[in-house]
Coordinates of C-alpha atoms and ligand atoms in Angstrom, one line a residue:
X1 CA -9.7 3.3 -2.7
X2 CA -6.0 3.9 -3.4
X3 CA -6.9 6.2 -6.4
X4 CA -8.8 8.6 -4.2
X5 CA -8.0 12.2 -4.0
X6 CA -8.0 13.2 -0.3
X7 CA -8.0 16.6 1.1
X8 CA -7.2 17.8 4.6
X9 CA -8.1 21.3 5.8
X10 CA -5.6 22.7 8.3
X11 CA -1.8 21.9 8.6
X12 CA -1.7 21.9 12.4
X13 CA -0.2 18.9 14.2
X14 CA -3.5 16.9 13.6
X15 CA -3.6 17.7 9.9
X16 CA -0.1 17.0 9.1
X17 CA -0.1 13.8 11.1
X18 CA -3.2 12.7 9.2
X19 CA -1.6 13.5 6.0
X20 CA 1.4 11.4 6.9
X21 CA -0.7 8.5 8.0
X22 CA -2.8 8.6 4.8
X23 CA 0.4 8.8 2.7
X24 CA 1.8 5.8 4.6
X25 CA -1.4 3.9 3.7
X26 CA -0.7 4.8 0.0
X27 CA -3.1 7.7 -0.6
X28 CA -2.6 10.9 -2.4
X29 CA -3.3 13.8 0.0
X30 CA -3.5 17.6 -0.4
X31 CA -3.4 19.7 2.8
X32 CA -5.0 23.3 2.6
X33 CA -3.6 25.7 5.3
X34 CA -4.8 29.2 5.8
X35 CA -1.4 30.5 6.8
X36 CA 0.8 32.0 4.2
X37 CA 3.9 30.1 5.8
X38 CA 4.0 27.0 7.9
X39 CA 4.8 27.6 11.5
X40 CA 3.7 26.8 15.0
X41 CA 3.3 29.1 18.0
X42 CA 6.2 29.2 20.5
X43 CA 5.0 26.7 23.1
X44 CA 5.7 23.3 24.5
X45 CA 3.9 20.1 24.2
X46 CA 3.8 17.1 26.4
X47 CA 3.5 13.9 24.5
X48 CA 2.2 10.7 26.2
X49 CA 3.3 7.1 25.4
X50 CA 0.3 6.8 23.0
X51 CA 1.5 9.7 20.9
X52 CA 5.1 8.4 20.9
X53 CA 3.9 5.0 19.6
X54 CA 2.1 6.9 16.8
X55 CA 5.0 9.0 15.9
X56 CA 7.4 6.0 15.7
X57 CA 4.9 4.1 13.6
X58 CA 5.1 7.0 11.1
X59 CA 8.9 6.9 11.1
X60 CA 9.3 10.0 13.2
X61 CA 11.0 8.3 16.2
X62 CA 14.4 9.8 15.4
X63 CA 13.1 13.2 15.2
X64 CA 11.1 12.8 18.4
X65 CA 14.2 11.5 20.2
X66 CA 16.3 14.3 18.9
X67 CA 14.1 17.2 19.7
X68 CA 12.5 16.2 23.0
X69 CA 13.5 16.7 26.5
X70 CA 13.0 13.4 28.4
X71 CA 11.8 14.0 31.9
X72 CA 12.6 11.3 34.5
X73 CA 10.3 12.8 37.2
X74 CA 7.6 15.3 37.5
X75 CA 6.8 16.9 41.0
X76 CA 3.6 18.7 42.0
X77 CA 4.5 21.4 44.6
X78 CA 2.6 23.6 47.0
X79 CA 2.3 27.2 45.6
X80 CA 3.5 29.0 48.7
X81 CA 6.2 26.9 50.5
X82 CA 7.2 24.8 47.5
X83 CA 6.9 21.5 49.2
X84 CA 6.5 18.4 47.1
X85 CA 3.0 17.2 47.3
X86 CA 3.4 14.4 44.7
X87 CA 6.3 12.8 42.8
X88 CA 5.7 10.9 39.6
X89 CA 8.0 8.9 37.4
X90 CA 7.6 9.9 33.7
X91 CA 10.5 7.8 32.4
X92 CA 11.6 4.3 33.1
X93 CA 8.4 3.4 34.9
X94 CA 6.3 4.3 31.8
X95 CA 8.7 2.6 29.5
X96 CA 8.4 -0.6 31.4
X97 CA 4.6 -0.5 31.7
X98 CA 3.5 1.0 28.2
X99 CA 6.7 0.5 26.1
X100 CA 7.0 4.3 25.8
X101 CA 7.7 7.3 28.0
X102 CA 6.8 10.8 28.3
X103 CA 8.3 13.4 26.0
X104 CA 8.4 17.2 26.2
X105 CA 8.9 19.0 22.8
X106 CA 8.5 22.4 21.3
X107 CA 5.6 22.5 19.1
X108 CA 7.5 24.0 16.2
X109 CA 10.0 21.1 16.4
X110 CA 7.3 18.5 16.1
X111 CA 5.5 20.5 13.4
X112 CA 8.7 21.1 11.3
X113 CA 9.3 17.2 11.5
X114 CA 5.8 16.4 10.4
X115 CA 5.9 18.9 7.5
X116 CA 9.2 17.7 6.3
X117 CA 8.0 14.2 6.3
X118 CA 4.8 14.9 4.4
X119 CA 6.8 17.0 1.8
X120 CA 9.4 14.2 1.4
X121 CA 6.6 11.9 0.3
X122 CA 5.1 14.6 -1.9
X123 CA 6.6 18.0 -2.3
X124 CA 3.3 19.5 -3.6
X125 CA 1.2 18.1 -0.7
X126 CA 0.9 21.1 1.5
X127 CA -0.8 24.2 -0.1
X128 CA -0.4 27.5 1.8
X129 CA -2.5 30.7 2.0
X130 CA -5.7 28.7 1.4
X131 CA -8.4 29.8 3.9
X132 CA -11.3 27.4 3.8
X133 CA -14.7 29.2 4.1
X134 CA -16.8 26.1 3.6
X135 CA -17.4 22.7 2.1
X136 CA -20.4 21.4 -0.1
X137 CA -21.2 17.9 -1.0
X138 CA -24.3 18.2 -3.1
X139 CA -22.7 16.1 -5.8
X140 CA -19.6 13.8 -6.1
X141 CA -16.9 15.2 -5.4
X142 CA -16.9 17.3 -2.4
X143 CA -16.2 20.9 -3.1
X144 CA -14.0 23.1 -0.8
X145 CA -14.4 26.9 -1.1
X146 CA -11.6 29.4 -0.2
X147 CA -11.7 32.9 0.9
X148 CA -10.1 34.2 -2.4
X149 CA -13.1 32.7 -4.3
X150 CA -11.2 29.6 -5.5
X151 CA -12.5 26.1 -5.0
X152 CA -11.0 22.6 -5.0
X153 CA -12.5 19.1 -5.5
X154 CA -11.8 16.1 -3.4
X155 CA -13.3 12.6 -2.9
X156 CA -13.0 13.0 0.9
X157 CA -12.3 16.1 2.9
X158 CA -11.0 15.9 6.5
X159 CA -11.5 19.1 8.6
X160 CA -8.4 19.4 10.9
X161 CA -8.8 23.1 11.1
X162 CA -8.7 23.6 14.9
X163 CA -11.3 24.5 17.6
X164 CA -12.9 27.3 15.4
X165 CA -13.3 24.9 12.5
X166 CA -15.1 26.1 9.3
X167 CA -15.4 22.5 8.2
X168 CA -17.3 21.6 11.4
X169 CA -19.4 24.6 11.0
X170 CA -20.3 23.6 7.4
X171 CA -21.3 20.1 8.7
X172 CA -23.1 20.8 12.0
X173 CA -23.2 24.5 12.5
X174 CA -21.6 26.2 15.3
X175 CA -23.4 26.8 18.6
X176 CA -20.6 29.2 19.4
X177 CA -17.7 28.9 22.0
X178 CA -18.4 29.3 25.7
X179 CA -16.0 31.1 28.0
X180 CA -15.0 28.8 30.8
X181 CA -13.8 31.3 33.4
X182 CA -10.2 30.4 33.0
X183 CA -7.4 32.4 31.4
X184 CA -3.8 31.2 30.7
X185 CA -0.4 32.8 30.0
X186 CA 2.2 30.8 28.1
X187 CA 5.9 31.8 27.9
X188 CA 9.2 30.4 27.0
X189 CA 12.4 31.3 28.9
X190 CA 15.9 30.7 27.6
X191 CA 17.4 28.3 30.2
X192 CA 20.4 30.7 30.9
X193 CA 17.9 33.2 32.4
X194 CA 16.5 30.5 34.8
X195 CA 18.5 30.1 38.1
X196 CA 19.4 26.3 38.2
X197 CA 18.3 25.7 41.7
X198 CA 14.7 26.5 40.5
X199 CA 14.6 23.2 38.5
X200 CA 14.2 20.2 40.9
X201 CA 13.0 18.2 38.9
X202 CA 13.0 20.2 35.8
X203 CA 9.4 19.2 35.0
X204 CA 6.9 20.3 37.6
X205 CA 3.5 21.7 38.5
X206 CA 2.8 24.3 41.3
X207 CA -0.9 24.2 42.6
X208 CA -2.7 26.8 44.5
X209 CA -6.1 28.4 45.0
X210 CA -7.7 29.2 41.6
X211 CA -4.3 29.0 40.0
X212 CA -1.9 26.4 38.5
X213 CA 1.6 26.8 37.0
X214 CA 3.1 23.9 34.8
X215 CA 6.7 24.3 33.6
X216 CA 9.0 22.0 31.8
X217 CA 12.1 22.1 29.5
X218 CA 11.8 21.7 25.8
X219 CA 14.4 21.8 22.8
X220 CA 16.7 19.4 24.6
X221 CA 16.6 21.4 27.7
X222 CA 17.7 24.8 26.2
X223 CA 14.3 26.5 26.8
X224 CA 11.8 26.4 29.7
X225 CA 8.2 26.3 28.7
X226 CA 5.5 27.4 31.1
X227 CA 1.7 27.7 31.2
X228 CA 0.1 29.6 34.1
X229 CA -3.6 29.4 34.6
X230 CA -5.9 31.6 36.6
X231 CA -9.6 32.2 37.1
X232 CA -11.2 35.3 35.7
X233 CA -14.8 36.2 35.4
X234 CA -14.9 37.7 31.9
X235 CA -13.0 37.5 28.7
X236 CA -13.9 38.6 25.2
X237 CA -11.3 37.5 22.6
X238 CA -10.8 33.8 21.4
X239 CA -7.2 33.4 20.2
X240 CA -4.0 32.2 21.3
X241 CA -1.6 35.1 20.9
X242 CA -2.7 38.1 22.9
X243 CA 0.2 40.2 24.3
X244 CA 0.5 40.4 28.0
X245 CA 3.2 42.0 30.2
X246 CA 5.6 40.4 32.7
X247 CA 4.3 42.8 35.4
X248 CA 0.6 41.6 34.8
X249 CA 1.6 38.0 35.2
X250 CA 3.8 38.5 38.1
X251 CA 1.1 40.5 39.9
X252 CA -1.5 37.7 39.2
X253 CA 0.9 35.2 41.1
X254 CA 1.8 37.6 43.9
X255 CA 2.5 35.6 47.1
X256 CA 3.6 32.5 45.2
X257 CA 6.9 30.7 46.0
X258 CA 10.0 32.5 44.8
X259 CA 10.8 29.4 42.6
X260 CA 7.7 30.1 40.5
X261 CA 8.2 34.0 40.5
X262 CA 11.8 33.4 39.6
X263 CA 11.0 32.0 36.1
X264 CA 7.8 33.9 35.5
X265 CA 9.7 37.1 35.9
X266 CA 12.6 35.9 33.6
X267 CA 10.4 35.5 30.5
X268 CA 11.3 37.8 27.7
X269 CA 8.3 40.0 27.0
X270 CA 8.1 39.1 23.4
X271 CA 7.7 35.4 24.3
X272 CA 4.9 35.9 26.7
X273 CA 1.2 35.6 25.5
X274 CA -2.2 35.1 27.2
X275 CA -5.6 33.8 26.2
X276 CA -9.0 33.0 27.5
X277 CA -10.0 29.3 27.5
X278 CA -13.2 28.5 25.6
X279 CA -15.2 25.4 25.4
X280 CA -17.9 24.0 23.0
X281 CA -20.6 21.4 23.4
X282 CA -19.3 18.0 22.3
X283 CA -20.5 16.6 19.0
X284 CA -22.1 13.3 18.9
X285 CA -20.9 12.6 15.3
X286 CA -17.8 13.8 13.5
X287 CA -18.6 12.7 9.9
X288 CA -21.3 13.5 7.5
X289 CA -21.3 12.0 3.9
X290 CA -17.8 12.1 2.7
X291 CA -16.4 14.7 5.1
X292 CA -15.0 14.0 8.5
X293 CA -13.3 15.9 11.4
X294 CA -10.3 15.3 13.3
X295 CA -8.3 16.8 16.3
X296 CA -9.6 20.0 17.9
X297 CA -12.1 20.5 15.0
X298 CA -13.9 17.3 16.2
X299 CA -13.3 17.5 19.9
X300 CA -12.0 20.8 21.3
X301 CA -10.6 20.2 24.7
X302 CA -9.4 22.2 27.7
X303 CA -5.6 21.9 28.2
X304 CA -5.7 20.7 31.8
X305 CA -4.5 17.2 31.0
X306 CA -2.2 18.3 28.1
X307 CA -3.9 15.8 25.8
X308 CA -5.3 17.8 22.9
X309 CA -2.5 17.1 20.5
X310 CA -2.1 13.7 21.7
X311 CA -5.8 13.1 20.7
X312 CA -5.2 14.7 17.4
X313 CA -2.3 12.4 16.7
X314 CA -4.1 9.3 17.8
X315 CA -7.1 10.3 15.5
X316 CA -4.7 10.7 12.6
X317 CA -3.3 7.1 13.0
X318 CA -6.7 5.6 13.3
X319 CA -8.0 7.5 10.4
X320 CA -5.0 6.2 8.2
X321 CA -5.6 2.6 9.4
X322 CA -9.3 2.9 8.7
X323 CA -8.8 4.1 5.0
X324 CA -6.2 1.5 4.6
X325 CA -8.5 -1.3 5.5
X326 CA -11.9 -0.2 4.2
X327 CA -13.5 -0.8 0.8
X328 CA -15.3 2.6 0.7
X329 CA -15.1 6.1 2.0
X330 CA -18.3 5.6 4.0
X331 CA -16.8 2.5 5.7
X332 CA -13.6 4.2 6.4
X333 CA -15.1 7.3 8.1
X334 CA -17.6 5.3 10.0
X335 CA -14.8 2.9 11.3
X336 CA -12.6 5.9 12.2
X337 CA -15.5 7.5 14.2
X338 CA -16.5 4.4 15.9
X339 CA -12.9 3.5 16.9
X340 CA -12.2 7.0 18.3
X341 CA -15.4 8.6 19.7
X342 CA -15.4 7.0 23.2
X343 CA -11.7 7.6 23.8
X344 CA -11.7 11.3 22.8
X345 CA -15.0 12.0 24.6
X346 CA -13.6 10.5 27.7
X347 CA -10.5 12.6 27.6
X348 CA -12.4 15.7 26.9
X349 CA -14.7 15.2 29.8
X350 CA -11.9 14.4 32.2
X351 CA -9.9 17.5 31.1
X352 CA -12.8 19.6 32.2
X353 CA -12.9 17.9 35.6
X354 CA -9.1 18.0 36.1
X355 CA -9.0 21.6 36.7
X356 CA -11.0 21.4 40.0
X357 CA -8.1 19.3 41.6
X358 CA -5.4 21.5 40.3
X359 CA -7.0 24.9 41.3
X360 CA -7.5 23.7 44.9
X361 CA -8.1 25.8 47.9
X362 CA -6.5 23.0 49.9
X363 CA -3.4 22.1 47.9
X364 CA -2.0 20.3 51.0
X365 CA -4.7 17.6 50.4
X366 CA -3.5 17.2 46.6
X367 CA -2.2 13.6 47.1
X368 CA -5.1 12.6 49.1
X369 CA -7.4 13.6 46.3
X370 CA -5.3 12.0 43.6
X371 CA -4.5 8.9 45.5
X372 CA -0.9 9.8 44.8
X373 CA -1.1 9.2 41.0
X374 CA -0.8 11.8 38.2
X375 CA -4.2 12.5 36.6
X376 CA -3.4 10.9 33.1
X377 CA -2.1 7.7 34.7
X378 CA -4.9 7.5 37.2
X379 CA -7.4 7.8 34.4
X380 CA -5.6 5.1 32.4
X381 CA -4.9 7.5 29.5
X382 CA -1.6 6.0 28.8
X383 CA -3.0 2.5 28.2
X384 CA -3.9 3.1 24.5
X385 CA -2.0 2.5 21.5
X386 CA -3.4 3.9 18.2
X387 CA -1.3 1.7 16.1
X388 CA -2.9 -1.4 17.5
X389 CA -6.4 -0.7 18.7
X390 CA -9.2 -2.4 16.8
X391 CA -10.4 -0.2 13.9
Ligands
FAD1 C1 -2.1 26.0 26.8 C2 -2.2 24.8 26.0 C3 -1.3 23.9 26.3 C4 -1.4 22.7 25.6 N1 -0.6 21.7 25.9 C5 -0.7 20.4 25.4 C6 0.1 19.4 25.6 O1 1.0 19.5 26.5 N2 0.0 18.2 25.1 C7 -1.0 18.0 24.2 O2 -1.2 16.9 23.6 N3 -1.9 19.0 23.8 C8 -1.8 20.3 24.3 N4 -2.6 21.3 23.9 C9 -3.7 21.0 23.0 C10 -3.2 21.1 21.6 O3 -2.4 22.3 21.4 C11 -4.3 21.0 20.6 O4 -5.3 20.3 21.1 C12 -3.7 20.7 19.3 O5 -2.9 21.6 18.8 C13 -4.8 20.4 18.3 O6 -4.4 20.1 17.0 P1 -5.2 20.4 15.7 O7 -4.2 20.1 14.6 O8 -6.4 19.7 15.8 O9 -5.4 21.9 15.6 P2 -4.6 23.2 15.5 O10 -3.3 23.0 16.1 O11 -5.4 24.3 15.9 O12 -4.3 23.4 14.1 C14 -5.4 23.9 13.0 C15 -4.7 24.3 11.8 O13 -5.8 24.6 10.8 C16 -5.5 25.8 10.3 N5 -6.7 26.4 10.0 C17 -7.7 27.0 10.8 N6 -8.8 27.4 10.1 C18 -8.5 27.2 8.8 C19 -9.2 27.4 7.6 N7 -10.4 28.1 7.7 N8 -8.7 27.1 6.5 C20 -7.4 26.4 6.4 N9 -6.8 26.3 7.5 C21 -7.2 26.6 8.7 C22 -4.7 26.6 11.4 O14 -4.0 27.7 10.9 C23 -3.8 25.5 11.9 O15 -2.7 25.3 11.1 C24 -2.4 22.6 24.7 C25 -3.3 23.6 24.3 C26 -3.2 24.6 25.0 C27 -4.2 25.9 24.7

């Protein structure tokens, strides 16, 4: 097995974590990324204890600690009067229970750390400007085709090419994305533009009818990241980086507490984007022959539990462990899928449901509906460690 030539399509957080996990297991890996340069969009990520276990296992603990903002508490507040509806500990209580805490990190900081670690193992591992158009496995090895007409051979291909995956399409077809009726804005506000009284505690959610705003610091507290969700009947374009205006955003949240409008209005227009949320029917299998899927390519997810990157990171660790412990590609892919399917499917389903509690017309009943617990903890999502689960 160790002599295999493994390929990953997509150098996002899932693809790079998988590359590192497979390198750690002693494999040679080539990652094919469509973008001409490596980079991540300007947005934050919340990482759960399970993702933190994973990153430490890969030797990225110091990078995680250095780049993250460590929230102690997270509040859920009423959209109009700002009263606290729920208060959850995201620091010491999690550490005591799960051996890890919650981390808030800029996507680019995590992505940079992953890419540097992959290249430190093999400077040639990441190939840029390679847009995959399909994979064929009529013979042995698998052939990857690229937009420029080039091809590459590999013993195994892992599709980590996101929610619009070409690899998934080649394996299972694509029944097309369905617009969910939700749109979102994301923005990054330099902390010096945010009045300090707006940040108690710095990590917080505001819930209201048909809307939700989640904000938290990243980059050691120097930037404030926010995502603001709203309901809208129609939306055409699938993509993360559609320009919006501060005026459009502030109008959408008219009547919300001045604390919310304070940081929404402070976002520099060039750091504000919007997009429509699309969903796909879940797959019942992620692997066929010598090709498998990982992260959003395998199980696209709505962002209401902040767990998409967490799942991709968990997938990557389990994939690496499955390859390390198996005698054949078929065995490795089947052990990977068997170990991950139930967990990922559960989180995908619960992420769909979570929006109903957040976008509530009765925000004052929030704690009653949640039993006073944050959704991820209530669902037991933190009680999972990809470095030790049976594979
Ligand atoms: C608003 C929002 C907030 C979120 N917040 C959180 C959060 O707090 N915590 C969390 O865990 N998750 C969060 N997520 C989810 C998370 O961002 C995704 O689930 C995660 O990025 C999936 O990683 P991935 O590597 O599978 O896919 P992606 O990040 O989409 O990466 C795919 C990579 O493949 C490349 N690619 C695509 N097509 C091709 C091709 N044909 N050929 C070659 N390369 C290709 C892309 O360029 C990209 O580099 C959020 C998502 C959204 C929308």
